[in-house]
Coordinates of C-alpha atoms in Angstrom, one line a residue:
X17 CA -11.2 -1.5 22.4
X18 CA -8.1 -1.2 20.6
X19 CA -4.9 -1.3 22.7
X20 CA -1.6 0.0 21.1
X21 CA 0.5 -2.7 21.7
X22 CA -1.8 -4.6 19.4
X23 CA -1.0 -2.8 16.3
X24 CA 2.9 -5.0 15.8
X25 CA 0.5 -8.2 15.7
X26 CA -1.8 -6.8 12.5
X27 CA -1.1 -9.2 9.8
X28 CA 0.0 -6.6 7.3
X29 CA 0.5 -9.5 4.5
X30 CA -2.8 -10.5 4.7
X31 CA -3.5 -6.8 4.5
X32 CA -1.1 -6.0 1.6
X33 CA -2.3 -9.5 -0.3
X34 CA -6.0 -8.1 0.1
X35 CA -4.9 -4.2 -1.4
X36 CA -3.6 -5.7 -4.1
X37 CA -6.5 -8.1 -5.2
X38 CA -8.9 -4.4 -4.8
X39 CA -6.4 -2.7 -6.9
X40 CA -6.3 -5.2 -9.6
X41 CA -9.4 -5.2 -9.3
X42 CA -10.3 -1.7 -9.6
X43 CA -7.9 -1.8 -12.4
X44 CA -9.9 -4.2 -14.6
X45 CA -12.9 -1.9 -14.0
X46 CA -11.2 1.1 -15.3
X47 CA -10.5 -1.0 -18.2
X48 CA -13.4 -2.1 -18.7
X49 CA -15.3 1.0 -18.3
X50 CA -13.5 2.9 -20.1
X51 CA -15.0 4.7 -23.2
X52 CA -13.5 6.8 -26.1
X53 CA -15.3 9.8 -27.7
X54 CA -15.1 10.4 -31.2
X55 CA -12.1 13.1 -30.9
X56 CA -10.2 10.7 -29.2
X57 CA -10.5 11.6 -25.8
X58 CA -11.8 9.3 -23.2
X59 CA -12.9 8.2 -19.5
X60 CA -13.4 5.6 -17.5
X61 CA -16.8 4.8 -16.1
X62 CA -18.8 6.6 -13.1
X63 CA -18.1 2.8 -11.5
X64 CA -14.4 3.2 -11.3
X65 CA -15.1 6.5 -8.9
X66 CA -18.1 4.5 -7.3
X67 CA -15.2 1.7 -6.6
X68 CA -12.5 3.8 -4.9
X69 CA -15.1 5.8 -2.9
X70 CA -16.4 2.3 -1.5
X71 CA -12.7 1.2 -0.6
X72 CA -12.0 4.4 1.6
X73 CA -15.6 3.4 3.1
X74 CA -14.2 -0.5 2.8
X75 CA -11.0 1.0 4.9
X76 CA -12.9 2.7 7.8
X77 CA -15.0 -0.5 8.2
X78 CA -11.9 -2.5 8.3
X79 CA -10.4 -0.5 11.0
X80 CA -14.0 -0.4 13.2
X81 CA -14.1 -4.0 12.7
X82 CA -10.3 -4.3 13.6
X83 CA -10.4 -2.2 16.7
X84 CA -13.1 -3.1 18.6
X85 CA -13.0 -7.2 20.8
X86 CA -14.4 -9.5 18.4
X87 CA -15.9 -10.9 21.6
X88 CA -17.6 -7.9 22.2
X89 CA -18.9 -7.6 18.5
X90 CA -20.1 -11.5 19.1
X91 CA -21.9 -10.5 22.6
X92 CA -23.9 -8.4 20.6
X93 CA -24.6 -10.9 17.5
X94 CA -27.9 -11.2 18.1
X95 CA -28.5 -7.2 17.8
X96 CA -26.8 -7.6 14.6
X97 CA -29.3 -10.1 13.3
X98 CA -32.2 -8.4 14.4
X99 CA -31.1 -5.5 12.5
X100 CA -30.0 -7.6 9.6
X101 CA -33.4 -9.3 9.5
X102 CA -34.9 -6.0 9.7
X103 CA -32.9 -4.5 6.6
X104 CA -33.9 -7.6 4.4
X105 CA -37.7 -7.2 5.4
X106 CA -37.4 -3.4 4.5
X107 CA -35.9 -4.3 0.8
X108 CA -38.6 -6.9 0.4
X109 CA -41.7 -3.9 0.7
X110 CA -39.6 -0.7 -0.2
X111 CA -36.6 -1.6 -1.4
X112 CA -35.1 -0.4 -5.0
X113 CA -35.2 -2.2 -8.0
X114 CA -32.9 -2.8 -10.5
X115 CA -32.6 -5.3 -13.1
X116 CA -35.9 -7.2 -12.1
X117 CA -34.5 -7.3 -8.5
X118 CA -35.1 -5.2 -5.6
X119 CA -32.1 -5.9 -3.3
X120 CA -31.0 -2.3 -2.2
X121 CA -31.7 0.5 -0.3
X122 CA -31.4 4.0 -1.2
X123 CA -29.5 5.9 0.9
X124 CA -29.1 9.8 -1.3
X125 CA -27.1 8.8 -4.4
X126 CA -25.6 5.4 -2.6
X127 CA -27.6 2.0 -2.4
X128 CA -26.9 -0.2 -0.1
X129 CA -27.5 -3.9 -0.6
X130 CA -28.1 -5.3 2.9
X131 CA -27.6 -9.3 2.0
X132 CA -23.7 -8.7 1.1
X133 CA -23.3 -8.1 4.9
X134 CA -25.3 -11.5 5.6
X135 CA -22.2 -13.5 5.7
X136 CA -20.2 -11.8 8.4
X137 CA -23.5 -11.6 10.5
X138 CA -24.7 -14.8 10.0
X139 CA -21.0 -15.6 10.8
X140 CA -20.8 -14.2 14.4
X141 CA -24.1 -15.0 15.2
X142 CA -23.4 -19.1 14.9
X143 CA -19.7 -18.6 16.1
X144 CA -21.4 -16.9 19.1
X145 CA -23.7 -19.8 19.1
X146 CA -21.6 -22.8 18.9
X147 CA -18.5 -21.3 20.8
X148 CA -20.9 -20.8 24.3
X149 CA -22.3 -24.6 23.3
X150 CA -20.2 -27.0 24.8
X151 CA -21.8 -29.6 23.0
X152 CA -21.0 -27.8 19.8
X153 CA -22.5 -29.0 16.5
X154 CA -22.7 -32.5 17.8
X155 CA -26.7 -32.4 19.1
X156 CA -29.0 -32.5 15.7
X157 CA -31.1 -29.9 17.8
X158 CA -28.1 -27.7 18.6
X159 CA -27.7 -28.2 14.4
X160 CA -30.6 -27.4 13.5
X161 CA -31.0 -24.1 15.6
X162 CA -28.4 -23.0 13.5
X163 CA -29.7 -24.0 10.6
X164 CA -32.5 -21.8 11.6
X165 CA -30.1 -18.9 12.0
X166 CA -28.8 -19.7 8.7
X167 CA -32.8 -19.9 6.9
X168 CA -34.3 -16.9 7.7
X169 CA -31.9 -14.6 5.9
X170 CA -31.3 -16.9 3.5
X171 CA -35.0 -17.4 2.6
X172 CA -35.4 -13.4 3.0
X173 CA -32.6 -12.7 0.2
X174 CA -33.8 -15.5 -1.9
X175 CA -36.8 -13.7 -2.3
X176 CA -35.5 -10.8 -3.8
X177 CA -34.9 -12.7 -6.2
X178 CA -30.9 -13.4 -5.3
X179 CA -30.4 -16.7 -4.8
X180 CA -26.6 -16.5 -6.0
X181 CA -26.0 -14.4 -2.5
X182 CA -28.2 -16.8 -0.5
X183 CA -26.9 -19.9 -1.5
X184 CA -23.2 -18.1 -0.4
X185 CA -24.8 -18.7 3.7
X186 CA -24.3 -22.2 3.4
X187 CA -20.8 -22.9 3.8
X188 CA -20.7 -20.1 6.2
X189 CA -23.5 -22.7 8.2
X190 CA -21.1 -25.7 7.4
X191 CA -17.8 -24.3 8.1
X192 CA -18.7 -23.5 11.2
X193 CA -20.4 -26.6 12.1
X194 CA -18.1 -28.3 10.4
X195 CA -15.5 -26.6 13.3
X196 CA -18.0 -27.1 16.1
X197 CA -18.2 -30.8 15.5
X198 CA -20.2 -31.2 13.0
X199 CA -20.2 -35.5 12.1
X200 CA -18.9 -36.7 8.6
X201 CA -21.6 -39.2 8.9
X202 CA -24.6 -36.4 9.5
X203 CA -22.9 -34.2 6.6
X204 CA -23.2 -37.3 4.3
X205 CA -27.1 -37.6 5.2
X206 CA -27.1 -33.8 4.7
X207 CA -25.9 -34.2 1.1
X208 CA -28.1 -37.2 -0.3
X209 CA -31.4 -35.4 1.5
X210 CA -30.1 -32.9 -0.2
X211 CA -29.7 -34.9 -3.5
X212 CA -33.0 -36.4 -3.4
X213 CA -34.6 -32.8 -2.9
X214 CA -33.1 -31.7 -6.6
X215 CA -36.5 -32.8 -8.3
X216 CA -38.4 -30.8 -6.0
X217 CA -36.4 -27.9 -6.2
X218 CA -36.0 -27.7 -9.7
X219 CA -40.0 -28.4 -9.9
X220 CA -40.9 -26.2 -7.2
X221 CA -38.0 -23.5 -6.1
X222 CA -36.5 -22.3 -9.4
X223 CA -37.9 -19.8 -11.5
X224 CA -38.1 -20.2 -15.4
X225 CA -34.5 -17.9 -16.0
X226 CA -32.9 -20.2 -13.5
X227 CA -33.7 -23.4 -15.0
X228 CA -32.9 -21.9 -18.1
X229 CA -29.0 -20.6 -16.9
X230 CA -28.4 -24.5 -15.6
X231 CA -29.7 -25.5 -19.1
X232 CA -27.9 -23.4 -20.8
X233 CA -24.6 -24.2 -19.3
X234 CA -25.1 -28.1 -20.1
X235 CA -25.3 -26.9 -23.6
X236 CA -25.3 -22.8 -24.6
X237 CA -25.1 -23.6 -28.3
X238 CA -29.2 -24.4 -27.7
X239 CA -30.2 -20.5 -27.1
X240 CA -26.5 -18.9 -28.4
X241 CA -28.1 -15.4 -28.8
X242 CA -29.9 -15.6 -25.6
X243 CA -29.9 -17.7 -22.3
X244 CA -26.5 -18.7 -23.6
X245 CA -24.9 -15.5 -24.6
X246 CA -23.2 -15.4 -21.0
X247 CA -21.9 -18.5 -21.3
X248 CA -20.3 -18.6 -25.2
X249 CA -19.1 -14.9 -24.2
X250 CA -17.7 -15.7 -21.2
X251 CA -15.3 -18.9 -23.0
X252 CA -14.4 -17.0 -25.3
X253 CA -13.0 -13.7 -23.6
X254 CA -11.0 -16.1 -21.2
X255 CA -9.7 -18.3 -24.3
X256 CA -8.7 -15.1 -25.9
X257 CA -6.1 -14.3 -23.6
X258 CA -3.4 -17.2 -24.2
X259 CA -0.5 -16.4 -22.2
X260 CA 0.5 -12.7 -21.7
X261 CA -2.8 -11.6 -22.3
X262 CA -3.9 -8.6 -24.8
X263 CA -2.7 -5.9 -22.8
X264 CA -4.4 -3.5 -20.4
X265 CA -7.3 -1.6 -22.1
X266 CA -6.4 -3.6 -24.8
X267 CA -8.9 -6.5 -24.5
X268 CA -12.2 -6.6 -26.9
X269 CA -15.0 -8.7 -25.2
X270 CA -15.3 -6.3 -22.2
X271 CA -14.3 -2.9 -24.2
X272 CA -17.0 -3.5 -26.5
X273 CA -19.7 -4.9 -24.6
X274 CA -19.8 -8.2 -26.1
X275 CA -19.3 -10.0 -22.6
X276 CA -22.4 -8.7 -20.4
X277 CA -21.9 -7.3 -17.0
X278 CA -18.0 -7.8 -17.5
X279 CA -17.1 -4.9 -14.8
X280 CA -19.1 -7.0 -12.2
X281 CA -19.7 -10.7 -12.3
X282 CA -17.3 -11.7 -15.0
X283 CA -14.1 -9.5 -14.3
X284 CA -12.2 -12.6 -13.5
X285 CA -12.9 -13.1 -17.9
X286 CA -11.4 -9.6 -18.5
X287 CA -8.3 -10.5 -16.4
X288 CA -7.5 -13.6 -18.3
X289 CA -8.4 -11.6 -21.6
X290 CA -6.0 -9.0 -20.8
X291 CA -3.2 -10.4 -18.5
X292 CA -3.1 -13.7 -19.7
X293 CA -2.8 -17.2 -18.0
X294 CA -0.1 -15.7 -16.4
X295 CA -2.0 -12.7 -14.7
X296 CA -4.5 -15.2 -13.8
X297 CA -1.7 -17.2 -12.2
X298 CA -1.2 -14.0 -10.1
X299 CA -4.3 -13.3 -9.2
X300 CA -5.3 -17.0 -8.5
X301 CA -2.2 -17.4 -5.8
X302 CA -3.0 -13.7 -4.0
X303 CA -6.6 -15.6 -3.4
X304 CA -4.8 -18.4 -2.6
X305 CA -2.8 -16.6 -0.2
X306 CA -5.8 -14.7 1.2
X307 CA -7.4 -18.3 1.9
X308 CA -4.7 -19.8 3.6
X309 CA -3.5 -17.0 5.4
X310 CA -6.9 -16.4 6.9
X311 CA -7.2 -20.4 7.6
X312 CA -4.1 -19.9 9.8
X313 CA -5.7 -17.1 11.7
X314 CA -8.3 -19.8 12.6
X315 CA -5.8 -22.1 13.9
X316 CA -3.6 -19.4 15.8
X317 CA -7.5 -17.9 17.5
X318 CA -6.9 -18.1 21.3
X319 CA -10.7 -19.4 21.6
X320 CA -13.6 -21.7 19.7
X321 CA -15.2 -18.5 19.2
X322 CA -12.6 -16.6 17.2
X323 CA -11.5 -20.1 15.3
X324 CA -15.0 -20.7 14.7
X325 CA -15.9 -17.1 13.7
X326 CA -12.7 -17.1 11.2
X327 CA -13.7 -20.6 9.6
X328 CA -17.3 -19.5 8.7
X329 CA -16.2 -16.5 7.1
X330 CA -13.6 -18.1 5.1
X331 CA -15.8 -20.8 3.8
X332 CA -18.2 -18.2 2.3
X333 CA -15.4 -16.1 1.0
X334 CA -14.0 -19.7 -0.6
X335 CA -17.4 -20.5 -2.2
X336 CA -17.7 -17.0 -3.5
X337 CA -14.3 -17.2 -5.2
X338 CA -14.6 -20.6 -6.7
X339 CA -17.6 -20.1 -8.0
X340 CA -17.1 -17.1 -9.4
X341 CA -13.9 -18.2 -11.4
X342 CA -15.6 -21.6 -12.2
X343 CA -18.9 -19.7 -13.7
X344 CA -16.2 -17.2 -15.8
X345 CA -14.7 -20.2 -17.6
X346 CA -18.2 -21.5 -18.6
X347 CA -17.3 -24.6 -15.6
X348 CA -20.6 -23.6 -13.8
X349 CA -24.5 -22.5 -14.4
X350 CA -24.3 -18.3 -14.2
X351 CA -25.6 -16.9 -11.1
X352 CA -25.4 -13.2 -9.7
X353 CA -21.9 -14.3 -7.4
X354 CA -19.7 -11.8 -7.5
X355 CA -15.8 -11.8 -7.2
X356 CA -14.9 -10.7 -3.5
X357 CA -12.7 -7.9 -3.6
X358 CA -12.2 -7.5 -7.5
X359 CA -15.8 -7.3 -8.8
X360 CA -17.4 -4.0 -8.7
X361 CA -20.2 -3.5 -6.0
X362 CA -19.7 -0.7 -3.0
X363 CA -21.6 -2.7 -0.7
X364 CA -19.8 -6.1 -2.0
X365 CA -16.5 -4.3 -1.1
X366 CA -17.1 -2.5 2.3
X367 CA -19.0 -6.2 3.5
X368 CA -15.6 -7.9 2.2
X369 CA -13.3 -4.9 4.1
X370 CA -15.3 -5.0 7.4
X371 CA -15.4 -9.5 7.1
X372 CA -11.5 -9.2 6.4
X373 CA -11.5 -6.8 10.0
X374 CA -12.9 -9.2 12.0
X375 CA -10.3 -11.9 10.8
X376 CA -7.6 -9.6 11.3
X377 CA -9.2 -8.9 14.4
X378 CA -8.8 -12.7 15.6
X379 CA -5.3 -12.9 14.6
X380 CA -4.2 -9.8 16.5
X381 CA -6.1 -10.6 20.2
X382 CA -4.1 -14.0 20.2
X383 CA -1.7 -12.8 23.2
X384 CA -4.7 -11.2 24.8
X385 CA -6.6 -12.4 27.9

């Protein structure tokens, strides 16, 4: 558990860089959210309270996450799965649905969406696997064990239909086996298999609003009032923002609904419509500093299990961010990634809190024996 003389080796700027990304982004939900009544009076969105409850919950997570042996936590990785598993398979046959997709569970007025905490689980569970293996990712059996880790909660969310969070598991699979000892040479064979699967899957795997987002994104202008909305919308609230920006509140593709869903998957658009190129600047180098920062927690971890454990976290939270900005821009098909830490989402936030624990966690136990 936690010891005191732990607390002087918290990384407080990782900490304070990770605030600062939820308060910016809480910010652009406000913004967003916010709606003015015919007297002039206004308020911000239910979301913006939804958000700020979910970081308090974020917080606590954090803190269990931080205080308890993350070789304890990865001892018992295989509980975690179970249960994960278990969670999934209960949104499959009674979960809620929203928006064509029944990903949550109802929990009073909160829903919980069990797949946003597939990462850090899915995380532990290989770090715990790969760290005991001494062999590492080296054996193609050993490989594809954890590959098998990685499927079933990847083909269990899939189903839901989410197959923006699923697809986020793989480079928490590669990083760590990419840690482990995974060969550049088996990677490469990875890829082209995977390559020469693309017919199949687009044949087989996709559904019809899939194919028609990666479609749409080769050219919008085909469907401009439909599958392509996103996509023109998205461009345009970004190119609006030049330099400074419009000013906070001040921005119209979000304020007015033109930009769909712009309090959750395309937040990073109403930043650069209302800071700028130079609040995205901002933004972009806290990320950055997130990243890196994290990365050198990997490198300081006393064991394969914490270095491991950090680099397969990381890799998802990379992927998640890259994405994200790259689909905002109109540089990638649309899919339901969100922004970690800015977009709204309660479970998105308190899975991104409890992940950033366990990294913290790492960095602190260095000295420890």
């Amino acid at each position: 558990m936690f010891e005191r003389r732990l607390f002087f080796h918290i990384d407080w700027a990782l900490l304070t860089a990770i605030l600062m990304i939820v308060g910016i982004g809480i910010a652009m939900i406000y913004s967003t959210t916010y709606v003015t009544f015919p007297d002039g009076s206004g308020q911000a969105g239910r979301e913006v309270r939804t958000q700020i409850y979910a970081l308090v919950l974020g917080l606590v997570a954090l803190l269990i996450f931080l205080s308890i042996d993350y070789r304890m936590l990865a001892e018992h990785s295989l509980m975690l799965y179970v249960a994960l598993a278990g969670a999934l398979l209960y949104v499959l046959f009674k979960g809620s649905t929203q928006m064509g997709a029944q990903r949550w569970i109802s929990i009073g007025s909160f829903n919980l969406q069990p797949s946003e905490f597939a990462r850090m689980v899915v995380a532990l569970i290989l770090a715990m696997y790969f760290g005991e293996n001494r062999r590492g990712a080296k054996n193609t059996s050993d490989l594809i064990i954890g590959g098998m880790f990685t499927a079933v909660p990847l083909l269990l969310i899939a189903k839901q239909p989410d197959l923006g969070t699923a697809v986020t598991l793989l480079p928490v699979f590669f990083g760590v086996a990419y840690l482990a000892g995974l060969r550049m040479r088996l990677l490469a064979v990875i890829a082209i298999a995977g390559l020469l699967l693309t017919p199949i899957v687009w044949k087989f795997a996709l559904q019809e609003y899939q194919k028609s987002r990666i479609q749409m994104f080769i050219d919008p202008s085909k469907d401009p009032k439909g599958a392509g909305y996103q996509t023109i919308q998205a461009r345009i609230t970004v190119g609006s923002g030049g330099l400074l920006g419009k000013g906070f509140m001040e921005g119209t593709q979000g304020q007015y609904d033109f930009l769909p869903v712009a309090h959750n998957d395309f937040i990073f658009s109403v930043l650069a419509e209302e800071k700028g190129f130079v609040g995205v600047l901002v933004v972009l180098g806290l990320y950055l500093f997130v990243i890196i920062r994290s990365l050198e927690a990997a490198r300081l971890a006393k064991d394969r299990l914490g270095a491991y454990l950090v680099g397969g976290i990381v890799a998802g939270f990379a992927f998640q961010v890259i994405y994200n900005i790259a689909m905002s821009v109109g540089l990638a098909p649309v899919k339901g990634i969100t922004l970690p830490l800015m977009s709204y989402g309660g479970s998105s936030l308190i899975a991104a809190m409890a992940t950033f624990g366990l990294i913290l966690n790492v960095r602190m136990r260095r000295f420890t024996n």
